CSV table of C-alpha atoms and ligand atoms in Angstrom, one decimal:
chain,number,residue,atom,x,y,z
A,1,MET,CA,120.6,17.8,141.4
A,2,GLU,CA,122.4,17.1,138.1
A,3,ASP,CA,119.1,16.7,136.2
A,4,SER,CA,117.2,19.5,137.7
A,5,PHE,CA,120.1,21.4,137.0
A,6,ARG,CA,120.1,20.9,133.4
A,7,ASP,CA,116.5,20.9,132.9
A,8,TRP,CA,116.7,24.8,134.6
A,9,LEU,CA,119.8,25.7,132.3
A,10,ALA,CA,117.9,24.4,129.3
A,11,GLY,CA,115.3,26.8,129.9
A,12,PHE,CA,117.1,29.8,131.1
A,13,ARG,CA,119.1,29.4,127.9
A,14,ARG,CA,116.1,29.9,125.9
A,15,GLU,CA,114.8,32.9,127.4
A,16,ALA,CA,118.6,34.6,127.4
A,17,THR,CA,118.7,33.9,124.0
A,18,ALA,CA,115.3,35.2,123.2
A,19,GLU,CA,116.5,38.0,124.7
A,20,GLY,CA,119.4,38.5,122.6
A,21,LEU,CA,122.2,37.5,125.1
A,22,ASP,CA,125.3,35.1,123.9
A,23,CYS,CA,124.8,32.1,125.8
A,24,ALA,CA,128.0,29.9,124.8
A,25,PRO,CA,129.6,30.5,127.7
A,26,LEU,CA,127.3,28.6,129.2
A,27,ASP,CA,127.9,24.7,127.2
A,28,GLY,CA,128.8,22.4,129.5
A,29,LEU,CA,128.1,24.2,132.8
A,30,GLU,CA,128.2,22.3,135.6
A,31,PRO,CA,126.4,23.2,139.4
A,32,LEU,CA,128.6,23.8,142.1
A,33,PRO,CA,127.5,22.1,145.2
A,34,GLU,CA,130.1,23.4,147.3
A,35,VAL,CA,128.1,26.8,147.1
A,36,LEU,CA,124.7,25.2,148.2
A,37,GLN,CA,126.5,24.2,151.4
A,38,ARG,CA,127.8,27.6,151.8
A,39,ASP,CA,124.7,29.6,151.1
A,40,ARG,CA,122.6,26.7,154.1
A,41,GLY,CA,125.7,26.8,156.3
A,42,GLN,CA,125.6,30.9,156.8
A,43,ALA,CA,126.3,31.0,160.1
A,44,GLU,CA,123.8,33.1,162.4
A,45,PHE,CA,125.3,36.4,163.3
A,46,THR,CA,126.2,35.8,167.2
A,47,LEU,CA,128.8,38.4,167.4
A,48,THR,CA,128.3,41.3,169.4
A,49,ILE,CA,128.9,45.0,167.7
A,50,ARG,CA,132.0,45.2,169.7
A,51,ASP,CA,133.6,42.1,168.7
A,52,TYR,CA,132.7,42.7,165.2
A,53,LEU,CA,134.0,45.8,165.0
A,54,ASP,CA,137.3,44.4,166.8
A,55,ARG,CA,137.6,42.2,164.3
A,56,ALA,CA,136.6,44.4,161.2
A,57,VAL,CA,138.9,46.8,162.6
A,58,SER,CA,141.9,44.8,163.6
A,59,PRO,CA,145.1,46.5,164.3
A,60,GLU,CA,146.5,44.6,161.7
A,61,ARG,CA,144.0,46.1,158.7
A,62,LEU,CA,144.5,49.0,160.1
A,63,ALA,CA,148.2,48.6,159.4
A,64,GLU,CA,147.9,47.1,155.9
A,65,GLY,CA,145.5,50.2,155.3
A,66,ARG,CA,147.7,52.8,156.0
A,67,ARG,CA,150.3,50.8,154.1
A,68,GLN,CA,148.6,50.6,150.5
A,69,GLY,CA,147.4,54.1,151.5
A,70,GLN,CA,151.1,55.2,151.0
A,71,ALA,CA,151.9,52.9,148.7
A,72,ARG,CA,148.6,53.8,146.2
A,73,CYS,CA,149.0,57.4,147.2
A,74,GLY,CA,149.2,59.3,143.7
A,75,LEU,CA,146.6,56.7,141.9
A,76,LEU,CA,144.1,57.3,145.1
A,77,THR,CA,144.7,60.9,144.7
A,78,GLU,CA,143.7,60.7,141.4
A,79,ILE,CA,140.5,58.5,141.9
A,80,THR,CA,139.4,60.9,144.5
A,81,ALA,CA,140.1,64.1,142.1
A,82,ARG,CA,137.8,62.3,139.5
A,83,PHE,CA,134.6,60.8,142.0
A,84,GLY,CA,135.0,62.8,145.0
A,85,VAL,CA,134.8,60.0,147.4
A,86,PRO,CA,138.0,59.8,150.0
A,87,ALA,CA,141.2,56.9,149.5
A,88,GLU,CA,140.4,56.1,153.5
A,89,ILE,CA,136.8,55.0,152.6
A,90,LEU,CA,138.3,53.3,149.4
A,91,LEU,CA,140.7,51.4,151.3
A,92,ALA,CA,138.4,50.4,154.3
A,93,ILE,CA,136.2,49.0,151.7
A,94,TRP,CA,138.7,47.1,149.6
A,95,GLY,CA,140.2,46.0,153.4
A,96,LEU,CA,136.5,44.7,154.3
A,97,GLU,CA,135.8,43.1,151.1
A,98,SER,CA,139.0,41.3,150.0
A,99,ASN,CA,141.4,42.0,152.8
A,100,PHE,CA,143.3,43.9,150.1
A,101,GLY,CA,143.0,41.9,147.2
A,102,VAL,CA,144.2,38.8,148.9
A,103,THR,CA,140.8,37.0,148.8
A,104,ARG,CA,139.0,38.1,145.8
A,105,GLY,CA,137.5,34.7,145.1
A,106,ASP,CA,138.3,31.9,143.4
A,107,LEU,CA,135.1,30.3,142.2
A,108,PRO,CA,133.9,30.5,138.4
A,109,ALA,CA,131.0,33.1,138.9
A,110,LEU,CA,128.6,31.4,135.6
A,111,ARG,CA,128.9,28.3,137.9
A,112,ALA,CA,128.2,29.6,141.3
A,113,LEU,CA,125.6,32.1,140.2
A,114,ALA,CA,123.7,29.4,138.0
A,115,THR,CA,124.1,27.3,141.0
A,116,LEU,CA,122.2,29.5,143.2
A,117,ALA,CA,119.5,30.3,140.5
A,118,CYS,CA,118.8,26.8,139.8
A,119,ASP,CA,118.5,26.3,143.7
A,120,GLY,CA,115.6,28.8,144.1
A,121,ARG,CA,115.5,30.2,147.1
A,122,ARG,CA,116.3,33.7,145.3
A,123,ARG,CA,116.0,32.6,141.3
A,124,ALA,CA,114.9,35.7,140.2
A,125,PHE,CA,118.3,38.0,142.1
A,126,PHE,CA,120.7,34.9,140.7
A,127,GLU,CA,119.1,34.7,137.3
A,128,ALA,CA,119.4,38.8,136.9
A,129,GLU,CA,122.9,38.4,138.0
A,130,LEU,CA,123.6,35.7,135.4
A,131,ARG,CA,122.4,37.4,132.6
A,132,ALA,CA,124.5,40.4,134.2
A,133,ALA,CA,127.8,38.0,133.9
A,134,LEU,CA,126.6,37.1,130.2
A,135,ARG,CA,126.8,40.7,129.3
A,136,ILE,CA,130.1,41.2,130.4
A,137,LEU,CA,131.8,38.6,129.1
A,138,SER,CA,130.1,40.0,125.4
A,139,ALA,CA,131.5,43.3,126.5
A,140,GLY,CA,134.8,41.7,126.5
A,141,ASP,CA,136.3,42.7,129.9
A,142,VAL,CA,136.9,39.5,131.1
A,143,ALA,CA,137.4,35.7,130.0
A,144,ALA,CA,135.1,33.1,131.4
A,145,ASP,CA,137.7,30.8,133.0
A,146,GLU,CA,139.0,34.8,134.4
A,147,MET,CA,135.8,35.8,135.7
A,148,LEU,CA,136.3,34.6,139.3
A,149,GLY,CA,134.3,35.7,142.4
A,150,SER,CA,133.2,33.8,145.6
A,151,TRP,CA,130.5,31.6,146.4
A,152,ALA,CA,127.5,34.4,146.4
A,153,GLY,CA,128.9,35.2,142.7
A,154,ALA,CA,130.6,39.1,144.3
A,155,MET,CA,134.0,39.4,142.3
A,156,GLY,CA,137.3,41.1,142.8
A,157,HIS,CA,138.9,43.4,144.8
A,158,MET,CA,135.8,44.8,145.6
A,159,GLN,CA,133.7,42.5,145.8
A,160,PHE,CA,131.3,43.7,142.9
A,161,MET,CA,127.9,41.7,141.7
A,162,PRO,CA,127.8,41.4,137.9
A,163,SER,CA,124.9,43.9,138.0
A,164,THR,CA,126.6,46.7,140.1
A,165,PHE,CA,129.9,45.8,137.4
A,166,LEU,CA,127.8,46.9,134.4
A,167,ALA,CA,126.2,50.0,136.0
A,168,HIS,CA,129.3,51.1,137.3
A,169,ALA,CA,133.0,49.6,136.7
A,170,VAL,CA,134.9,52.0,134.9
A,171,ASP,CA,138.3,51.0,133.1
A,172,PHE,CA,140.8,53.8,134.7
A,173,ASP,CA,143.8,52.4,133.7
A,174,GLY,CA,142.9,53.0,130.3
A,175,ASP,CA,143.8,49.9,128.9
A,176,GLY,CA,140.3,49.3,127.4
A,177,GLN,CA,139.0,46.4,129.8
A,178,ARG,CA,137.4,47.7,133.2
A,179,ASP,CA,139.3,44.5,135.1
A,180,ILE,CA,138.2,44.1,138.5
A,181,TRP,CA,139.7,40.6,138.9
A,182,ALA,CA,143.0,41.1,138.1
A,183,GLU,CA,146.2,41.2,140.7
A,184,SER,CA,146.4,45.2,139.8
A,185,PRO,CA,143.4,46.9,141.9
A,186,VAL,CA,143.6,50.4,139.8
A,187,ASP,CA,139.7,49.8,138.0
A,188,ALA,CA,138.7,48.0,141.2
A,189,LEU,CA,139.5,50.6,143.2
A,190,ALA,CA,137.6,53.2,141.2
A,191,SER,CA,134.9,51.1,140.0
A,192,ALA,CA,134.3,51.3,143.6
A,193,ALA,CA,134.3,55.1,143.8
A,194,SER,CA,132.7,55.0,140.6
A,195,TYR,CA,129.5,53.1,142.4
A,196,LEU,CA,129.6,55.3,145.4
A,197,ALA,CA,129.6,58.8,143.9
A,198,ALA,CA,126.7,57.4,141.7
A,199,GLU,CA,124.8,56.4,144.8
A,200,GLY,CA,125.2,60.4,145.9
A,201,TRP,CA,128.6,60.3,148.3
A,202,GLN,CA,128.5,64.2,149.7
A,203,SER,CA,132.5,65.0,148.0
A,204,GLY,CA,133.9,67.1,151.8
A,205,GLN,CA,131.9,65.3,154.1
A,206,GLY,CA,132.4,62.9,156.5
A,207,TRP,CA,131.2,59.3,156.6
A,208,ALA,CA,129.2,60.2,160.0
A,209,GLU,CA,129.9,61.5,163.1
A,210,GLU,CA,130.2,60.7,167.1
A,211,THR,CA,128.0,63.0,168.9
A,212,CYS,CA,126.9,63.1,172.6
A,213,LEU,CA,123.1,62.5,173.4
A,214,PRO,CA,122.1,65.6,175.8
A,215,GLN,CA,120.4,65.0,178.9
A,216,GLY,CA,116.7,64.8,178.7
A,217,VAL,CA,116.7,64.6,174.9
A,218,ASP,CA,113.8,62.1,173.0
A,219,ILE,CA,115.3,58.9,172.7
A,220,GLY,CA,112.7,57.7,170.4
A,221,LEU,CA,114.0,60.2,168.1
A,222,THR,CA,117.0,58.3,167.6
A,223,GLY,CA,117.5,55.7,164.7
A,224,ARG,CA,117.2,55.8,161.2
A,225,GLU,CA,114.1,56.3,161.1
A,226,THR,CA,113.4,59.4,162.0
A,227,ALA,CA,115.6,62.1,159.6
A,228,LEU,CA,116.0,65.7,160.9
A,229,PRO,CA,117.7,68.7,159.7
A,230,LEU,CA,121.1,69.6,161.4
A,231,LEU,CA,119.9,72.4,162.9
A,232,ASP,CA,117.1,70.6,164.7
A,233,TRP,CA,119.6,68.2,166.2
A,234,THR,CA,121.7,71.1,167.2
A,235,GLN,CA,118.7,73.2,169.0
A,236,MET,CA,118.0,69.7,171.1
A,237,GLY,CA,121.5,70.1,172.7
A,238,LEU,CA,123.5,67.8,170.1
A,239,ARG,CA,127.0,68.2,170.3
A,240,GLY,CA,130.4,66.5,169.2
A,241,PRO,CA,132.4,65.3,171.5
A,242,GLY,CA,134.8,68.0,170.6
A,243,GLY,CA,132.0,70.8,170.9
A,244,ALA,CA,130.3,71.3,167.6
A,245,VAL,CA,129.1,69.0,164.9
A,246,HIS,CA,130.1,69.1,161.3
A,247,ALA,CA,127.6,66.8,159.6
A,248,GLY,CA,127.1,69.7,157.2
A,249,ALA,CA,123.7,70.7,155.0
A,250,GLY,CA,120.9,67.9,154.4
A,251,LEU,CA,119.1,65.9,157.3
A,252,ALA,CA,120.6,63.8,159.3
A,253,SER,CA,120.0,60.9,162.3
A,254,VAL,CA,121.6,59.6,165.5
A,255,LEU,CA,122.3,55.6,165.6
A,256,LEU,CA,122.3,54.1,168.4
A,257,PRO,CA,124.3,50.7,167.5
A,258,ALA,CA,124.3,49.4,170.7
A,259,GLY,CA,121.3,51.3,172.5
A,260,HIS,CA,121.2,54.7,174.7
A,261,ARG,CA,124.0,53.2,176.8
A,262,GLY,CA,126.6,53.1,173.8
A,263,PRO,CA,128.2,55.6,171.0
A,264,ALA,CA,125.8,57.6,169.5
A,265,ILE,CA,126.6,58.3,166.1
A,266,LEU,CA,125.4,61.1,163.7
A,267,ILE,CA,124.3,60.0,160.4
A,268,HIS,CA,123.6,61.7,156.9
A,269,GLN,CA,123.7,60.9,153.2
A,270,ASN,CA,127.5,58.9,153.1
A,271,PHE,CA,126.0,56.4,155.9
A,272,THR,CA,123.3,55.7,153.4
A,273,VAL,CA,125.5,55.9,150.3
A,274,LEU,CA,127.7,52.9,151.9
A,275,ARG,CA,125.1,51.1,153.0
A,276,ARG,CA,124.1,50.4,149.5
A,277,TYR,CA,127.7,48.6,148.9
A,278,ASN,CA,126.4,46.2,152.3
A,279,ALA,CA,122.5,47.2,154.3
A,280,ALA,CA,124.2,46.4,157.6
A,281,ASP,CA,124.5,49.4,159.6
A,282,SER,CA,127.7,46.8,161.8
A,283,TYR,CA,129.1,46.9,158.0
A,284,VAL,CA,129.0,50.3,157.8
A,285,LEU,CA,130.0,51.3,161.0
A,286,ALA,CA,133.3,49.0,160.2
A,287,VAL,CA,134.1,50.8,157.2
A,288,GLY,CA,133.9,54.4,158.7
A,289,LEU,CA,135.8,53.5,161.8
A,290,LEU,CA,138.2,51.3,159.6
A,291,ALA,CA,138.7,54.6,157.7
A,292,ASP,CA,139.0,56.7,160.3
A,293,GLY,CA,141.8,54.7,161.6
A,294,ILE,CA,143.5,54.5,158.4
A,295,ALA,CA,143.3,58.4,158.0
A,296,GLY,CA,144.4,58.9,161.6
A,297,ARG,CA,141.9,60.4,163.0
A,298,PRO,CA,140.6,58.9,166.7
A,299,GLY,CA,138.3,55.9,167.4
A,300,LEU,CA,134.9,55.9,169.0
A,301,ARG,CA,135.2,57.9,172.4
A,302,ALA,CA,132.1,56.6,174.2
A,303,SER,CA,132.9,53.4,175.9
A,304,TRP,CA,129.9,50.2,174.5
A,305,PRO,CA,127.9,49.1,177.5
A,306,ALA,CA,128.5,46.3,179.6
A,307,GLY,CA,126.6,43.1,179.0
A,308,LEU,CA,126.3,43.4,175.0
A,309,THR,CA,124.1,40.9,173.8
A,310,ALA,CA,124.3,39.3,170.1
A,311,PRO,CA,121.2,37.4,170.1
A,312,SER,CA,120.8,34.7,167.6
A,313,ARG,CA,117.7,34.6,165.0
A,314,ALA,CA,116.2,31.8,167.4
A,315,GLU,CA,116.4,34.2,170.1
A,316,MET,CA,114.7,37.6,168.1
A,317,ARG,CA,111.7,35.6,166.8
A,318,GLN,CA,111.6,34.4,170.2
A,319,LEU,CA,111.0,38.0,171.3
A,320,GLN,CA,109.2,38.9,168.6
A,321,ALA,CA,106.2,36.2,169.4
A,322,ALA,CA,106.7,37.5,173.0
A,323,LEU,CA,105.9,41.4,172.0
A,324,THR,CA,103.7,40.0,169.3
A,325,GLU,CA,101.7,38.2,171.9
A,326,ALA,CA,102.1,41.2,174.7
A,327,GLY,CA,100.1,43.6,171.9
A,328,PHE,CA,102.7,45.0,170.2
A,329,ASP,CA,102.7,43.7,166.9
A,330,THR,CA,106.4,42.7,165.2
A,331,GLN,CA,104.6,41.9,161.8
A,332,GLY,CA,105.9,38.6,161.7
A,333,ALA,CA,108.8,36.6,163.7
A,334,ASP,CA,111.6,36.2,161.3
A,335,GLY,CA,114.2,36.7,163.7
A,336,ILE,CA,115.3,39.5,161.9
A,337,VAL,CA,115.7,43.0,163.6
A,338,GLY,CA,114.0,45.4,160.8
A,339,PRO,CA,111.8,48.6,161.4
A,340,ASN,CA,108.8,46.5,162.5
A,341,THR,CA,110.5,45.1,165.2
A,342,ILE,CA,112.4,48.1,166.5
A,343,ALA,CA,109.2,50.0,166.4
A,344,ALA,CA,107.2,47.5,168.5
A,345,ILE,CA,110.5,47.2,171.1
A,346,ARG,CA,109.9,51.1,171.0
A,347,ALA,CA,106.2,51.2,171.9
A,348,PHE,CA,107.1,48.1,174.8
A,349,GLN,CA,109.6,50.6,176.1
A,350,ARG,CA,107.3,53.7,176.7
A,351,SER,CA,104.7,51.3,177.8
A,352,ARG,CA,107.1,50.5,180.7
A,353,GLY,CA,108.5,53.7,181.3
A,354,LEU,CA,111.6,52.8,179.9
A,355,PRO,CA,114.1,54.6,177.2
A,356,PRO,CA,112.5,53.9,173.7
A,357,ASP,CA,115.6,53.0,171.9
A,358,GLY,CA,114.4,50.2,170.1
A,359,TYR,CA,117.0,48.2,170.9
A,360,PRO,CA,117.2,44.6,171.8
A,361,SER,CA,118.8,44.5,175.2
A,362,ALA,CA,119.9,41.4,177.2
A,363,ALA,CA,117.0,43.0,179.5
A,364,LEU,CA,114.5,42.9,176.7
A,365,LEU,CA,115.5,39.6,175.5
A,366,SER,CA,114.8,38.0,179.2
A,367,LEU,CA,111.4,39.1,178.9
A,368,SER,CA,110.4,36.7,176.1
A,369,ARG,CA,112.3,33.5,178.1
B,401,CA,CA1,141.4,48.7,132.4
């Protein structure tokens, strides 16, 4: 490993130096084998959406979120006034990303990024992040030995990748440095608000809204793929648990995170903005529900359906192969539920007279066994 790392590093330095980057922080850089172990050992997602949300939105995290919200009320009010992102959203992301700063990451970011770049599975991505990390050091925001992060290079309270830092980090306390690594979360919280604002966060709107699907509505219209004016949805009879829906102007979609038997969530632009932070609907649901809880709003009213499944990637690959075999092409069998797989599931469901929610339910999975 050492030889190939040295060769790769020499090549990277040549290119980065030619681009004008100061590569001195790479002197004597060694790989971090534990980073590759973590990269190889990423667990298949085996929690149901309900179990995942129960863990993410735990009573302890809710209580700590409220406590932090009270303790930092003045700071959060200032951040919201400047960027338009509500305090509870920032607190929720902080809680999920680093448990309110407790797990900010203690690995040297340069070594972690260089190890992953050399490994080659996502070389272009990690080489770009390593360049961004060198730029951060040149800008003087942090010293190389204090630029710490988690194994995949996400850094500080809000787990920013270096490129996100360069684009969005702010020096909110005005001490001349954008410091997302320090014990104090002031710059980190403001930087996350800056990021979400730049991605188009709509001030004054929530993250999403629970809704009730009226009888007879076309289930095929649900999912992020279909975005309609809110008026279209209300004309179809869509209502909130308390009556009207409030999601405001713009286009909205209806998400069924556990299929047509479970909760229905009306989502709009702010949900999409939160997906920029982590492109998983389950993550955004966790942020939103944690934020609601911190702000004292009620949780989901609809209950999760019985018999929820958490298909492993192997099970999903099996299902994709079976659907494709049956004439519903999933465009490959990678074990990941993407748009093509959802479309194939919907087409299959329609052909059988089932509600076309595109959800890989237990009944659907059993068809491929
Ligand atoms: Ca600062």
